[in-house]
PDB file of C-alpha atoms in Angstrom:
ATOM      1  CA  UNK A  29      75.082  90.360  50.404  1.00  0.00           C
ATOM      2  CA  UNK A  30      78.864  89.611  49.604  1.00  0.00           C
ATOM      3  CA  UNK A  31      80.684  93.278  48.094  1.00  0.00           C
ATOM      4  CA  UNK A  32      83.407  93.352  46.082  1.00  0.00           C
ATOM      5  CA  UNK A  33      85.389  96.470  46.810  1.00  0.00           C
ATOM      6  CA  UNK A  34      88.223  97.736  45.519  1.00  0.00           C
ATOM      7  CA  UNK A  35      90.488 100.560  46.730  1.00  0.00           C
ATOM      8  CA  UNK A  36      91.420 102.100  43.134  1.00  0.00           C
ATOM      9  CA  UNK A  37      93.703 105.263  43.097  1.00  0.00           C
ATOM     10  CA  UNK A  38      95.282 104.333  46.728  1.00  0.00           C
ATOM     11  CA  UNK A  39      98.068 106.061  48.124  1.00  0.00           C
ATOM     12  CA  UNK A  40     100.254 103.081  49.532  1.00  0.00           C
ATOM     13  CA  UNK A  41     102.715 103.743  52.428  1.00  0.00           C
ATOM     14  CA  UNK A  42     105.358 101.415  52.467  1.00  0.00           C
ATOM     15  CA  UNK A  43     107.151  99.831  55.354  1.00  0.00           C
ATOM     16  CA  UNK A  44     109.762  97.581  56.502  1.00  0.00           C
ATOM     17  CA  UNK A  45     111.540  97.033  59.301  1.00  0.00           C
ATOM     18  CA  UNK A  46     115.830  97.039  58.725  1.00  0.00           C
ATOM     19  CA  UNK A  47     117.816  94.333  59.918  1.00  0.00           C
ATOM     20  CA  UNK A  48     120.333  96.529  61.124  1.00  0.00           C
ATOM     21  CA  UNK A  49     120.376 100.487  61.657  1.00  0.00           C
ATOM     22  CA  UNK A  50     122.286 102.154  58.445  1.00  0.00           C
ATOM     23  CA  UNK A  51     125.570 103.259  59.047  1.00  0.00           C
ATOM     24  CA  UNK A  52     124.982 107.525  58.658  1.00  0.00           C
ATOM     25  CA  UNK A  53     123.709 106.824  61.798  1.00  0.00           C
ATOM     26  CA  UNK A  54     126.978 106.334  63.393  1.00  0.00           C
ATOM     27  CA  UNK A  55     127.957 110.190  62.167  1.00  0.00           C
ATOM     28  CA  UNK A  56     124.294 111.707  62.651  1.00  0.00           C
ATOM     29  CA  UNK A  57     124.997 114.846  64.850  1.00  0.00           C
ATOM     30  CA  UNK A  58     127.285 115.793  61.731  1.00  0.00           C
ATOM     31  CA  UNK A  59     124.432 116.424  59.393  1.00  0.00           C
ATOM     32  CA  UNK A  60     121.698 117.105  61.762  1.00  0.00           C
ATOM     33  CA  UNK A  61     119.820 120.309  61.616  1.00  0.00           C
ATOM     34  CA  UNK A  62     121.360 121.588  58.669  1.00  0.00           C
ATOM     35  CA  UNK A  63     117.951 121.126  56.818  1.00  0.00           C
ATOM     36  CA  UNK A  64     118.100 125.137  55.552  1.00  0.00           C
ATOM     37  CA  UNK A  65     122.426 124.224  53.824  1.00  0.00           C
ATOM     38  CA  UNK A  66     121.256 123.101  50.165  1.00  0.00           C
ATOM     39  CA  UNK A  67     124.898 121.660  50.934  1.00  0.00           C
ATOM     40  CA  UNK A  68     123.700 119.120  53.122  1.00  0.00           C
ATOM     41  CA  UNK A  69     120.652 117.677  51.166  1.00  0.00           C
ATOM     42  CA  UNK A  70     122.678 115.413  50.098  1.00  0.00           C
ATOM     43  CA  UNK A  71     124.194 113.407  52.843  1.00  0.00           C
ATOM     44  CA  UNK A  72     123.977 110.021  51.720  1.00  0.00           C
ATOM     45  CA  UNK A  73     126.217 110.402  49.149  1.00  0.00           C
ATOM     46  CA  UNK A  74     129.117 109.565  51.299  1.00  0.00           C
ATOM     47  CA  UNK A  75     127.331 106.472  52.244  1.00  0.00           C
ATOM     48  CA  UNK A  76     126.557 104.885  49.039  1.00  0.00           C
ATOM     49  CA  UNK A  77     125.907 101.533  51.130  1.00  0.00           C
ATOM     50  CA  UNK A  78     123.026 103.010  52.440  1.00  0.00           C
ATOM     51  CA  UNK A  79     122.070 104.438  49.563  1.00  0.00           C
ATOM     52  CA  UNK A  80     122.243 100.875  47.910  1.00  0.00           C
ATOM     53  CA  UNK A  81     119.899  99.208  50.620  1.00  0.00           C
ATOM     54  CA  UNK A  82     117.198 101.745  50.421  1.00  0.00           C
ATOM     55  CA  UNK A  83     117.028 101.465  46.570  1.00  0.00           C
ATOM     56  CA  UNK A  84     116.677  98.033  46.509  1.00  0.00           C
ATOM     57  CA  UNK A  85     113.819  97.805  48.957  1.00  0.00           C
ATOM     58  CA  UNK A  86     112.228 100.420  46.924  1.00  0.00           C
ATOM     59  CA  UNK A  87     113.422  98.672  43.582  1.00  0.00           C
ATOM     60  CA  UNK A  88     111.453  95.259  45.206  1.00  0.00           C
ATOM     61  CA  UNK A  89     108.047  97.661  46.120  1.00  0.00           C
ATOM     62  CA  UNK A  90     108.627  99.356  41.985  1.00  0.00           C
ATOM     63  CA  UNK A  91     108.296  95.612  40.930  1.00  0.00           C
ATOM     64  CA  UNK A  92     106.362  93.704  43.006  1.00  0.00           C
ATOM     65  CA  UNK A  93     103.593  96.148  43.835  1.00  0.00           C
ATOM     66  CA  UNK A  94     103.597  98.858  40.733  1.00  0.00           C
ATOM     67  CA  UNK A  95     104.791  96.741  38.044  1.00  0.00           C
ATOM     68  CA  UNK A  96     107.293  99.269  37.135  1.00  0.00           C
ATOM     69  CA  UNK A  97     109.940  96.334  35.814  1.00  0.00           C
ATOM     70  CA  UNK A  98     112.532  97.628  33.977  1.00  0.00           C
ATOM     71  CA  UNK A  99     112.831 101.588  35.374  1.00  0.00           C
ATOM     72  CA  UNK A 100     115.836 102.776  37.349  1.00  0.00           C
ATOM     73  CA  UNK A 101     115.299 105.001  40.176  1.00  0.00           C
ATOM     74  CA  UNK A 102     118.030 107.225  42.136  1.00  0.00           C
ATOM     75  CA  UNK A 103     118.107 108.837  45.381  1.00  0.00           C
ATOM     76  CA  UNK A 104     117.684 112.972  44.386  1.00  0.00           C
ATOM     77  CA  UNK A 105     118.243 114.383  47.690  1.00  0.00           C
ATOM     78  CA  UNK A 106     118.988 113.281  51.429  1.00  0.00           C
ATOM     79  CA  UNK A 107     119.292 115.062  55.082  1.00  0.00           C
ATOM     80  CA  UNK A 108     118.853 114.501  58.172  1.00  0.00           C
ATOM     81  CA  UNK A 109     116.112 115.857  60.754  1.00  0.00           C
ATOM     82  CA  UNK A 110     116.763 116.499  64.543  1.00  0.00           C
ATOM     83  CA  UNK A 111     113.810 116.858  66.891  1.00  0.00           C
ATOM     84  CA  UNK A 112     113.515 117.962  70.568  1.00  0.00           C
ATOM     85  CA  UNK A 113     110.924 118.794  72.363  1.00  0.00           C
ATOM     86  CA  UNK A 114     111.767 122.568  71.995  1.00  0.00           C
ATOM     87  CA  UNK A 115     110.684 122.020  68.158  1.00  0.00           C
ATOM     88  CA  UNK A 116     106.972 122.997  67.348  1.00  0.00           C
ATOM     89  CA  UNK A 117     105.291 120.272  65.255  1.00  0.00           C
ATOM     90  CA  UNK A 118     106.194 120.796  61.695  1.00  0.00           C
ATOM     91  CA  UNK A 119     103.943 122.017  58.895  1.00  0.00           C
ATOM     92  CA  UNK A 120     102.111 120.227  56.325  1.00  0.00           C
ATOM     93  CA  UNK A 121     103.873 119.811  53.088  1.00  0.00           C
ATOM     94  CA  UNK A 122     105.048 117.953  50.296  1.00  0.00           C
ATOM     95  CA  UNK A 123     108.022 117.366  47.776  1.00  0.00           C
ATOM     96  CA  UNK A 124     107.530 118.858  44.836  1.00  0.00           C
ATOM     97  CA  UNK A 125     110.115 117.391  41.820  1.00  0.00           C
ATOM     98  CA  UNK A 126     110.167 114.019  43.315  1.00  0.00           C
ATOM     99  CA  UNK A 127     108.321 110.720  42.963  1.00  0.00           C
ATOM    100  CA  UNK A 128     108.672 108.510  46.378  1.00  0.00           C
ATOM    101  CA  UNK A 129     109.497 110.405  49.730  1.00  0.00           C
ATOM    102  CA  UNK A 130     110.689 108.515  52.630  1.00  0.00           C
ATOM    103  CA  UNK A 131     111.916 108.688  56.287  1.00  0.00           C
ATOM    104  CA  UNK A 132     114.384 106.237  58.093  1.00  0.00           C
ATOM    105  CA  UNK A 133     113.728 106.204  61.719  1.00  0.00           C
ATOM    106  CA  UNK A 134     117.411 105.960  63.932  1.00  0.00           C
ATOM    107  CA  UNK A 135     115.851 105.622  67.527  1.00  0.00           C
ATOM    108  CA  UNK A 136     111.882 105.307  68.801  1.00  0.00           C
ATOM    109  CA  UNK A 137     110.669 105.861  72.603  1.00  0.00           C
ATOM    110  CA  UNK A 138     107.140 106.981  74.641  1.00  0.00           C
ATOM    111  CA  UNK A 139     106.638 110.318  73.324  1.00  0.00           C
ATOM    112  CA  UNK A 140     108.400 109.909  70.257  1.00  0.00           C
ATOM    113  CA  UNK A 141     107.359 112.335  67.216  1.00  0.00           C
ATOM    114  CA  UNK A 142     105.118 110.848  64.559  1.00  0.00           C
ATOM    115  CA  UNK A 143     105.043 111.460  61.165  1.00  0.00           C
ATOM    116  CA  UNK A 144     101.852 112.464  60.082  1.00  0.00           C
ATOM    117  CA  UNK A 145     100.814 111.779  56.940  1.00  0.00           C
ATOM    118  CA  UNK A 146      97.474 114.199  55.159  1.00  0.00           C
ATOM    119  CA  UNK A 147      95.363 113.345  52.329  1.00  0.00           C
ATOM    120  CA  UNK A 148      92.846 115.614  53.106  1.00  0.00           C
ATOM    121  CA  UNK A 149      93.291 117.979  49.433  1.00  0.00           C
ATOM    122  CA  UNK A 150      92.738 114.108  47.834  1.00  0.00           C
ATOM    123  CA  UNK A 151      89.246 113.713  49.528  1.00  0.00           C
ATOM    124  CA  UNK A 152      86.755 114.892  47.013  1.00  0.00           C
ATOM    125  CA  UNK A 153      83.765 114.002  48.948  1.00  0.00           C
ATOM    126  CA  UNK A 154      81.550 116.906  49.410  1.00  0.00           C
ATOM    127  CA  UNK A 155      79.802 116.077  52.110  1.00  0.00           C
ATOM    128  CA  UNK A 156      81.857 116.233  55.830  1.00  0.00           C
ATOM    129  CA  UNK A 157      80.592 113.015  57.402  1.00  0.00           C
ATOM    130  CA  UNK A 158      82.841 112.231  60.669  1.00  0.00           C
ATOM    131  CA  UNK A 159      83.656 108.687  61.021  1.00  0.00           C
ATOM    132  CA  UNK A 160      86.915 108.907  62.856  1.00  0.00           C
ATOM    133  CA  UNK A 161      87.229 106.008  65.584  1.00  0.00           C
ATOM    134  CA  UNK A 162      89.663 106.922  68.718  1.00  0.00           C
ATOM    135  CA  UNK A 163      89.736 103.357  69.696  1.00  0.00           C
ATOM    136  CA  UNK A 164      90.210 102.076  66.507  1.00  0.00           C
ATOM    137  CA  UNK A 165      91.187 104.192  63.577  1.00  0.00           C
ATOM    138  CA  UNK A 166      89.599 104.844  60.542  1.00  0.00           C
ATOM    139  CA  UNK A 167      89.052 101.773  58.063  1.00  0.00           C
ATOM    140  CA  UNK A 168      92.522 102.230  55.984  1.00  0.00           C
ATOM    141  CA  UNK A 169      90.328 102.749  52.956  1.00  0.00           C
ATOM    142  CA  UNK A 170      88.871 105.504  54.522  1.00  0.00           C
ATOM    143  CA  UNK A 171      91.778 107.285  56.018  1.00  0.00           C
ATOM    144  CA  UNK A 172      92.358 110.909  54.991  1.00  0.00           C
ATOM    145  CA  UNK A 173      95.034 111.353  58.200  1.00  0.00           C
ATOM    146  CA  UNK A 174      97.246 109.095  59.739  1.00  0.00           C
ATOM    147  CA  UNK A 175     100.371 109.136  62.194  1.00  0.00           C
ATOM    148  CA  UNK A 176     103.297 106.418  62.160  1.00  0.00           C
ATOM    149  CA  UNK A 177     105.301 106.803  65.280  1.00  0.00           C
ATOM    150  CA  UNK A 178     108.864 106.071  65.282  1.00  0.00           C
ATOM    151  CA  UNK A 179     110.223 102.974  65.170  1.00  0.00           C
ATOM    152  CA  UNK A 180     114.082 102.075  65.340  1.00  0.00           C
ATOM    153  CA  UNK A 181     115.413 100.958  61.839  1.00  0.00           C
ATOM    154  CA  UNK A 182     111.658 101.222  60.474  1.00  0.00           C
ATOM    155  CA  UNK A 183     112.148 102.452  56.826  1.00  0.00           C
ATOM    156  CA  UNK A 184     109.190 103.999  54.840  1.00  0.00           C
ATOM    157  CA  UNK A 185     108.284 105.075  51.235  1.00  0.00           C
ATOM    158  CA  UNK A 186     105.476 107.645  50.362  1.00  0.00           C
ATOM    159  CA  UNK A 187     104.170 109.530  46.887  1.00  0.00           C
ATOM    160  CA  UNK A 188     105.862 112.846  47.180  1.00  0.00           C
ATOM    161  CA  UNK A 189     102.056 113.797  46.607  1.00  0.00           C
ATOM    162  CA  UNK A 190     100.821 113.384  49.856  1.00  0.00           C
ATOM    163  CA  UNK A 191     101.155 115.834  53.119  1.00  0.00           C
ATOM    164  CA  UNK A 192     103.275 114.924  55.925  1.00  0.00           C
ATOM    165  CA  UNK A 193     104.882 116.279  58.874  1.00  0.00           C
ATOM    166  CA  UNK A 194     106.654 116.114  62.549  1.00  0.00           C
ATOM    167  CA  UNK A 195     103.957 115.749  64.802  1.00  0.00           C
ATOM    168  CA  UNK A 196     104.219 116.760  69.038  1.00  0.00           C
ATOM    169  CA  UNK A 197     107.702 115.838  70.232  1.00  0.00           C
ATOM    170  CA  UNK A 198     107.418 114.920  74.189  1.00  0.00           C
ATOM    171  CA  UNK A 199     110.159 113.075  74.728  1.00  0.00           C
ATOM    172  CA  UNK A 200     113.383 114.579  76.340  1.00  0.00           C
ATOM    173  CA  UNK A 201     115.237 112.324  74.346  1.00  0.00           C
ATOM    174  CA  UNK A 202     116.252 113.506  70.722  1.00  0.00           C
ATOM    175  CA  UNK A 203     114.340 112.013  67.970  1.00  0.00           C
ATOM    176  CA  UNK A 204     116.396 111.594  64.872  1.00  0.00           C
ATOM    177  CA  UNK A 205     115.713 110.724  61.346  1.00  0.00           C
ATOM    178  CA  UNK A 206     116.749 110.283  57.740  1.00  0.00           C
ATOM    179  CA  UNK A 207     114.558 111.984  54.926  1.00  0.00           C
ATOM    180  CA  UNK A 208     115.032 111.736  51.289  1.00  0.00           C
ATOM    181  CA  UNK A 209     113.484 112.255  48.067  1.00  0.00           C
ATOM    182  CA  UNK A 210     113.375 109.242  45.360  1.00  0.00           C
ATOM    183  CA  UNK A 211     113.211 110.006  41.357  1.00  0.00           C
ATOM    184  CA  UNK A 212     113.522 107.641  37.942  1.00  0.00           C
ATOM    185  CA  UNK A 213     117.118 108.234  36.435  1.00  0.00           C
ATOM    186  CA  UNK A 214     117.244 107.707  32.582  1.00  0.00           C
ATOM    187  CA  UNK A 215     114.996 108.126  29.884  1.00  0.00           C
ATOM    188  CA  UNK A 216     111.534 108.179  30.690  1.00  0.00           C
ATOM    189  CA  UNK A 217     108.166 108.610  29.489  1.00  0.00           C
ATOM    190  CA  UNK A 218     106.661 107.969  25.778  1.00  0.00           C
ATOM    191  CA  UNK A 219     107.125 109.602  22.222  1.00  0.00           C
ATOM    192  CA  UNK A 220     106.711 113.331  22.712  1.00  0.00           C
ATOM    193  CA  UNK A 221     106.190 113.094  26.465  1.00  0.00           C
ATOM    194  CA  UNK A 222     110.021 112.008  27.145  1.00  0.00           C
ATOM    195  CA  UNK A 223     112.799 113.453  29.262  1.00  0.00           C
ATOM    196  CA  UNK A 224     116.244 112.433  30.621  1.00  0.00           C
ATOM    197  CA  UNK A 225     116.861 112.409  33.772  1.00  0.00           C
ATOM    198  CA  UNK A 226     121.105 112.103  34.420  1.00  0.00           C
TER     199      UNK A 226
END
């Protein structure tokens, strides 16, 4: 019996691998760990290069894969994240006031941090029926956890909806990334469910 399935409401994950590292990375000590300065969530605004080759992978992923054709987006805010293996894993969260999150990766290695990514609150089934696979994974249509370890220049879009954080850190080298927050700039919305966003 042939089945037709398809994977409505998904929560893509987007990824592609850089050609070349971007160039905050050359200055990254200067704006690492400063994740509690409101000052520094915006570091990429002295690299509006960088700026300009995120946005237009995630203009490409807007068009291509949601249709969106005509909608501009802007990066909201930026900063950079510095992990050792003296950090505890992070906790679970999400961006709130944000559309796409995302996470450039400066360096990979064996031990390397992964970001985990949580969809348990999104799993409405009410019945707990393990199915997890250590060999193999879940089936992605399945998934309601999964980990991306680090890889150098890997870029990455998510909704700001879903959970994520810094897994285990065992590597005594420093892991280092770029996080920001993606948002539509301009007027959006329809009839009496419009706003500006400048």
């Amino acid at each position: 019996m042939d089945l037709n399935v398809v994977p409505l409401f998904s929560s893509p994950l987007v990824v592609k691998k850089l050609d070349k590292p971007l160039s905050i990375g050359k200055d990254i000590e200067k704006y690492s760990d400063l994740r509690d300065n409101k000052k520094e969530h915006g570091c990429l605004d002295e690299y509006p290069e960088d700026k300009k080759t995120i946005l237009e992978v995630f203009d490409e992923f807007s068009k291509k894969t949601l249709g969106i054709k005509n909608q501009k987006f802007k990066i909201s805010t930026s900063w950079v994240t510095k992990t050792t293996s003296a950090n505890p894993p992070g906790g679970f969260h999400c961006h709130k006031n944000s559309y796409y999150s995302g996470v450039f990766f400066f360096s990979e290695g064996e031990g390397f941090a992964p970001l985990l990514l949580d969809n348990l609150p999104h799993d409405r089934h009410y019945f707990f029926i393990p199915k997890h696979d250590i060999e193999s994974g879940d089936p992605v249509i399945a998934n309601t956890f999964h980990a991306l370890p680090p890889q150098k220049n890997l870029l990455l879009f998510f909704p700001s909806y879903l959970s994520h954080a810094i897994g285990k850190h065992e590597s005594s080298e420093t892991r280092y990334s770029l996080a920001f927050n993606i948002i539509p700039e301009g007027e959006i919305g329809l009839c009496d469910s419009t706003v500006s966003i400048n």
